[in-house]
Amino acid sequence: MLEAIDLTKRYGTYEALSHLNLSVDKGEIFCLLGQNGAGKTTTINLFLGLLEPTSGEALLNGTVVKPNNNAVTKMIAYIPEVVQLYGNLSGLENLNFFSRLAGFKYSDTELSSFLQKAGLAETAHQNKLGSYSKGMRQKVGIAIALSKNADYIFMDEPISGLDPKATLEFTKICRELGHEGKTIFMATHDIFNAVNVSTKIGIMKEGKLVYQANTDTINANELQDLYLKTI
């Protein structure tokens, strides 16, 4: 389980995240909506161990997340809005490099299988990243998460700038990961995709989680109306 207990982050008198309480079970996909500055990225960074909370706790599988906690680092993968990869290396070479950094050593065949599972066509595996579209780069990011065998995958605006086809492919991959027991926590602005991909959804405003529900209880139009009223 991914869990936040009264999780709070302050910078001086500014409260970026205020007393967040939530839980996401194994295999669930939680989408967090909110305007820029609402606290979405702060929440992710606290779970990644990149920030120290002012108070409260972020927990993964019952382990308290703290900076430089190797036990937590092994459980997580992160896919940002723009996946930082090496443009002069191929997709396969990038995956090999980052999986080795995480302590894994795979054959080219195994690396290729991760890329294929992430939806990247085999014909692109040996091509330089400089020739990849954003959607293709995101697939390499997913392959890196798969190679780490991460139980928890955090995503920050992962579909921003993707075309409808790439968004649909990304949604399908996320669902498959959820079915395999991976827990996904995604910050997004895309209301309609959030309803399509997630099992749970939340709306954040000024550092507070102001709405939370299972997505089978609300449709995209209802969520859009609620979101506009909330913000």
Short mmCIF file of C-alpha atoms in Angstrom, two decimals:
data_model
loop_
_atom_site.label_atom_id
_atom_site.label_comp_id
_atom_site.label_asym_id
_atom_site.label_seq_id
_atom_site.Cartn_x
_atom_site.Cartn_y
_atom_site.Cartn_z
CA MET A 1 0.00 0.00 0.00
CA LEU A 2 1.01 3.59 -0.74
CA GLU A 3 -0.08 5.77 2.15
CA ALA A 4 0.10 9.38 3.30
CA ILE A 5 -0.62 10.11 6.95
CA ASP A 6 -1.13 13.78 7.81
CA LEU A 7 1.65 14.52 5.30
CA THR A 8 2.66 18.19 5.38
CA LYS A 9 5.39 20.26 3.72
CA ARG A 10 6.06 23.91 4.57
CA TYR A 11 8.57 26.38 3.22
CA GLY A 12 8.71 29.04 5.90
CA THR A 13 5.12 30.21 6.30
CA TYR A 14 4.06 28.79 2.92
CA GLU A 15 2.31 25.43 3.15
CA ALA A 16 2.90 23.56 -0.11
CA LEU A 17 1.13 20.44 1.17
CA SER A 18 -1.30 20.43 4.06
CA HIS A 19 -2.18 17.35 6.13
CA LEU A 20 -2.57 14.94 3.23
CA ASN A 21 -4.24 11.63 4.05
CA LEU A 22 -4.74 8.99 1.36
CA SER A 23 -4.10 5.34 0.59
CA VAL A 24 -3.62 3.53 -2.70
CA ASP A 25 -3.68 -0.27 -2.75
CA LYS A 26 -1.53 -2.63 -4.79
CA GLY A 27 -2.50 -2.61 -8.46
CA GLU A 28 -4.45 0.63 -8.24
CA ILE A 29 -3.87 3.71 -10.39
CA PHE A 30 -4.36 7.00 -8.57
CA CYS A 31 -4.62 10.17 -10.65
CA LEU A 32 -4.15 13.49 -8.87
CA LEU A 33 -5.65 16.55 -10.55
CA GLY A 34 -4.98 20.19 -9.74
CA GLN A 35 -3.71 23.47 -11.11
CA ASN A 36 -0.03 24.32 -11.22
CA GLY A 37 1.12 25.01 -7.67
CA ALA A 38 -1.64 22.90 -6.12
CA GLY A 39 0.87 20.55 -4.49
CA LYS A 40 0.90 17.60 -6.91
CA THR A 41 4.64 17.58 -7.61
CA THR A 42 5.44 18.23 -3.94
CA THR A 43 3.43 15.13 -3.07
CA ILE A 44 5.33 13.02 -5.60
CA ASN A 45 8.70 14.36 -4.43
CA LEU A 46 7.87 13.44 -0.84
CA PHE A 47 7.08 9.88 -1.88
CA LEU A 48 10.26 9.74 -3.95
CA GLY A 49 12.29 10.79 -0.93
CA LEU A 50 13.51 13.94 -2.66
CA LEU A 51 11.97 16.10 0.07
CA GLU A 52 11.75 15.74 3.84
CA PRO A 53 8.23 16.31 5.18
CA THR A 54 7.67 19.03 7.75
CA SER A 55 5.34 16.65 9.55
CA GLY A 56 3.43 13.45 8.90
CA GLU A 57 4.60 10.43 6.95
CA ALA A 58 4.73 9.00 3.44
CA LEU A 59 4.79 5.21 3.48
CA LEU A 60 5.39 2.55 0.84
CA ASN A 61 4.55 -0.99 1.87
CA GLY A 62 4.67 0.15 5.49
CA THR A 63 8.15 1.67 5.16
CA VAL A 64 8.50 5.37 5.98
CA VAL A 65 9.95 7.27 3.03
CA LYS A 66 13.03 9.31 3.88
CA PRO A 67 15.76 10.87 1.72
CA ASN A 68 18.59 8.46 0.82
CA ASN A 69 16.64 5.39 1.96
CA ASN A 70 17.91 2.61 -0.32
CA ALA A 71 15.14 0.23 0.76
CA VAL A 72 12.58 2.67 -0.61
CA THR A 73 14.60 3.57 -3.71
CA LYS A 74 14.52 -0.06 -4.83
CA MET A 75 10.73 -0.09 -4.72
CA ILE A 76 10.10 2.99 -6.86
CA ALA A 77 10.43 4.29 -10.40
CA TYR A 78 9.71 7.79 -11.65
CA ILE A 79 8.53 8.97 -15.06
CA PRO A 80 8.57 12.80 -15.34
CA GLU A 81 6.87 14.97 -17.93
CA VAL A 82 10.08 14.94 -19.96
CA VAL A 83 12.07 11.71 -19.58
CA GLN A 84 15.75 12.62 -19.29
CA LEU A 85 17.62 10.26 -21.58
CA TYR A 86 20.80 10.39 -23.66
CA GLY A 87 20.03 11.46 -27.23
CA ASN A 88 23.28 10.03 -28.62
CA LEU A 89 22.43 6.54 -27.31
CA SER A 90 19.84 4.14 -28.67
CA GLY A 91 16.74 3.13 -26.76
CA LEU A 92 18.40 -0.19 -25.91
CA GLU A 93 21.61 1.52 -24.77
CA ASN A 94 19.70 3.98 -22.58
CA LEU A 95 17.78 1.15 -20.96
CA ASN A 96 21.00 -0.81 -20.41
CA PHE A 97 22.67 2.21 -18.80
CA PHE A 98 19.85 3.09 -16.41
CA SER A 99 19.08 -0.50 -15.44
CA ARG A 100 22.78 -1.00 -14.58
CA LEU A 101 22.68 2.16 -12.45
CA ALA A 102 19.86 0.50 -10.52
CA GLY A 103 22.01 -2.59 -10.00
CA PHE A 104 20.59 -4.85 -12.72
CA LYS A 105 22.46 -6.52 -15.57
CA TYR A 106 20.40 -7.78 -18.49
CA SER A 107 21.18 -9.32 -21.86
CA ASP A 108 20.22 -7.46 -25.03
CA THR A 109 17.37 -9.92 -25.50
CA GLU A 110 16.02 -9.17 -22.01
CA LEU A 111 16.39 -5.41 -22.55
CA SER A 112 14.55 -5.67 -25.84
CA SER A 113 11.71 -7.56 -24.15
CA PHE A 114 11.28 -4.70 -21.65
CA LEU A 115 11.09 -2.20 -24.51
CA GLN A 116 8.57 -4.33 -26.37
CA LYS A 117 6.45 -4.73 -23.25
CA ALA A 118 6.49 -0.95 -22.88
CA GLY A 119 5.08 -0.70 -26.41
CA LEU A 120 8.20 0.40 -28.31
CA ALA A 121 8.43 -1.20 -31.75
CA GLU A 122 11.45 -3.49 -32.14
CA THR A 123 12.57 -1.57 -35.23
CA ALA A 124 13.24 1.47 -33.00
CA HIS A 125 15.31 -0.25 -30.31
CA GLN A 126 18.66 0.43 -32.01
CA ASN A 127 17.78 3.96 -33.16
CA LYS A 128 19.26 6.98 -31.42
CA LEU A 129 17.02 8.73 -28.88
CA GLY A 130 17.47 11.96 -30.80
CA SER A 131 15.11 10.56 -33.44
CA TYR A 132 12.40 9.50 -30.95
CA SER A 133 9.08 11.24 -30.47
CA LYS A 134 7.98 12.16 -26.95
CA GLY A 135 5.69 9.15 -26.85
CA MET A 136 8.57 6.84 -27.75
CA ARG A 137 10.75 8.40 -25.05
CA GLN A 138 7.99 7.84 -22.49
CA LYS A 139 7.95 4.17 -23.47
CA VAL A 140 11.67 3.93 -22.74
CA GLY A 141 10.90 5.49 -19.35
CA ILE A 142 8.31 2.77 -18.73
CA ALA A 143 10.82 0.12 -19.81
CA ILE A 144 13.30 1.50 -17.25
CA ALA A 145 10.62 1.18 -14.56
CA LEU A 146 9.95 -2.40 -15.68
CA SER A 147 13.65 -3.26 -15.61
CA LYS A 148 13.85 -2.07 -12.00
CA ASN A 149 10.91 -4.33 -11.14
CA ALA A 150 9.53 -1.34 -9.23
CA ASP A 151 6.38 -1.94 -7.18
CA TYR A 152 5.48 1.76 -7.25
CA ILE A 153 5.61 3.94 -10.36
CA PHE A 154 5.24 7.71 -9.97
CA MET A 155 4.40 9.84 -12.99
CA ASP A 156 4.30 13.64 -13.26
CA GLU A 157 2.28 14.85 -16.28
CA PRO A 158 3.41 11.85 -18.37
CA ILE A 159 0.96 12.41 -21.24
CA SER A 160 1.50 16.16 -21.61
CA GLY A 161 2.20 16.85 -25.28
CA LEU A 162 1.35 13.33 -26.48
CA ASP A 163 -0.92 12.94 -29.49
CA PRO A 164 -4.21 10.99 -29.08
CA LYS A 165 -2.71 7.72 -30.40
CA ALA A 166 0.29 7.91 -28.08
CA THR A 167 -1.98 8.82 -25.16
CA LEU A 168 -4.17 5.79 -25.86
CA GLU A 169 -1.13 3.52 -26.00
CA PHE A 170 0.21 4.98 -22.75
CA THR A 171 -3.15 4.45 -21.05
CA LYS A 172 -3.23 0.81 -22.18
CA ILE A 173 0.26 0.17 -20.80
CA CYS A 174 -0.64 1.73 -17.45
CA ARG A 175 -3.72 -0.49 -17.16
CA GLU A 176 -1.62 -3.57 -17.92
CA LEU A 177 0.88 -2.59 -15.24
CA GLY A 178 -1.97 -2.18 -12.76
CA HIS A 179 -3.29 -5.65 -13.63
CA GLU A 180 0.21 -6.99 -12.92
CA GLY A 181 0.08 -5.53 -9.41
CA LYS A 182 2.11 -2.35 -9.96
CA THR A 183 0.84 0.68 -8.06
CA ILE A 184 0.77 3.88 -10.12
CA PHE A 185 0.52 7.42 -8.75
CA MET A 186 0.07 10.01 -11.50
CA ALA A 187 -0.19 13.79 -11.40
CA THR A 188 -2.04 15.11 -14.43
CA HIS A 189 -4.11 17.95 -15.89
CA ASP A 190 -5.95 15.66 -18.29
CA ILE A 191 -9.39 15.05 -16.75
CA PHE A 192 -10.68 12.73 -19.46
CA ASN A 193 -7.61 10.50 -19.53
CA ALA A 194 -7.56 10.45 -15.72
CA VAL A 195 -11.05 8.94 -15.72
CA ASN A 196 -10.07 6.43 -18.42
CA VAL A 197 -6.86 5.17 -16.82
CA SER A 198 -7.34 5.45 -13.05
CA THR A 199 -9.10 3.41 -10.40
CA LYS A 200 -9.02 6.33 -7.95
CA ILE A 201 -8.96 10.05 -8.50
CA GLY A 202 -8.28 13.10 -6.37
CA ILE A 203 -8.42 16.87 -6.77
CA MET A 204 -5.89 19.05 -5.01
CA LYS A 205 -6.19 22.77 -4.34
CA GLU A 206 -3.69 25.00 -2.53
CA GLY A 207 -1.92 22.03 -0.99
CA LYS A 208 -5.06 20.27 0.20
CA LEU A 209 -6.80 17.17 -1.14
CA VAL A 210 -10.33 18.51 -1.53
CA TYR A 211 -11.95 15.58 -3.35
CA GLN A 212 -11.31 11.87 -3.63
CA ALA A 213 -13.35 9.04 -5.19
CA ASN A 214 -13.27 5.78 -7.11
CA THR A 215 -13.50 6.53 -10.82
CA ASP A 216 -16.30 4.02 -11.35
CA THR A 217 -18.56 6.42 -9.43
CA ILE A 218 -18.02 9.47 -11.66
CA ASN A 219 -17.77 10.14 -15.41
CA ALA A 220 -15.52 12.60 -17.21
CA ASN A 221 -18.17 15.32 -17.64
CA GLU A 222 -19.16 15.14 -13.98
CA LEU A 223 -15.51 15.29 -12.95
CA GLN A 224 -14.87 18.26 -15.22
CA ASP A 225 -17.78 20.19 -13.70
CA LEU A 226 -16.59 19.32 -10.20
CA TYR A 227 -13.01 20.27 -11.02
CA LEU A 228 -14.01 23.66 -12.42
CA LYS A 229 -16.12 24.37 -9.34
CA THR A 230 -13.33 23.26 -7.05
CA ILE A 231 -10.54 25.35 -8.50
#
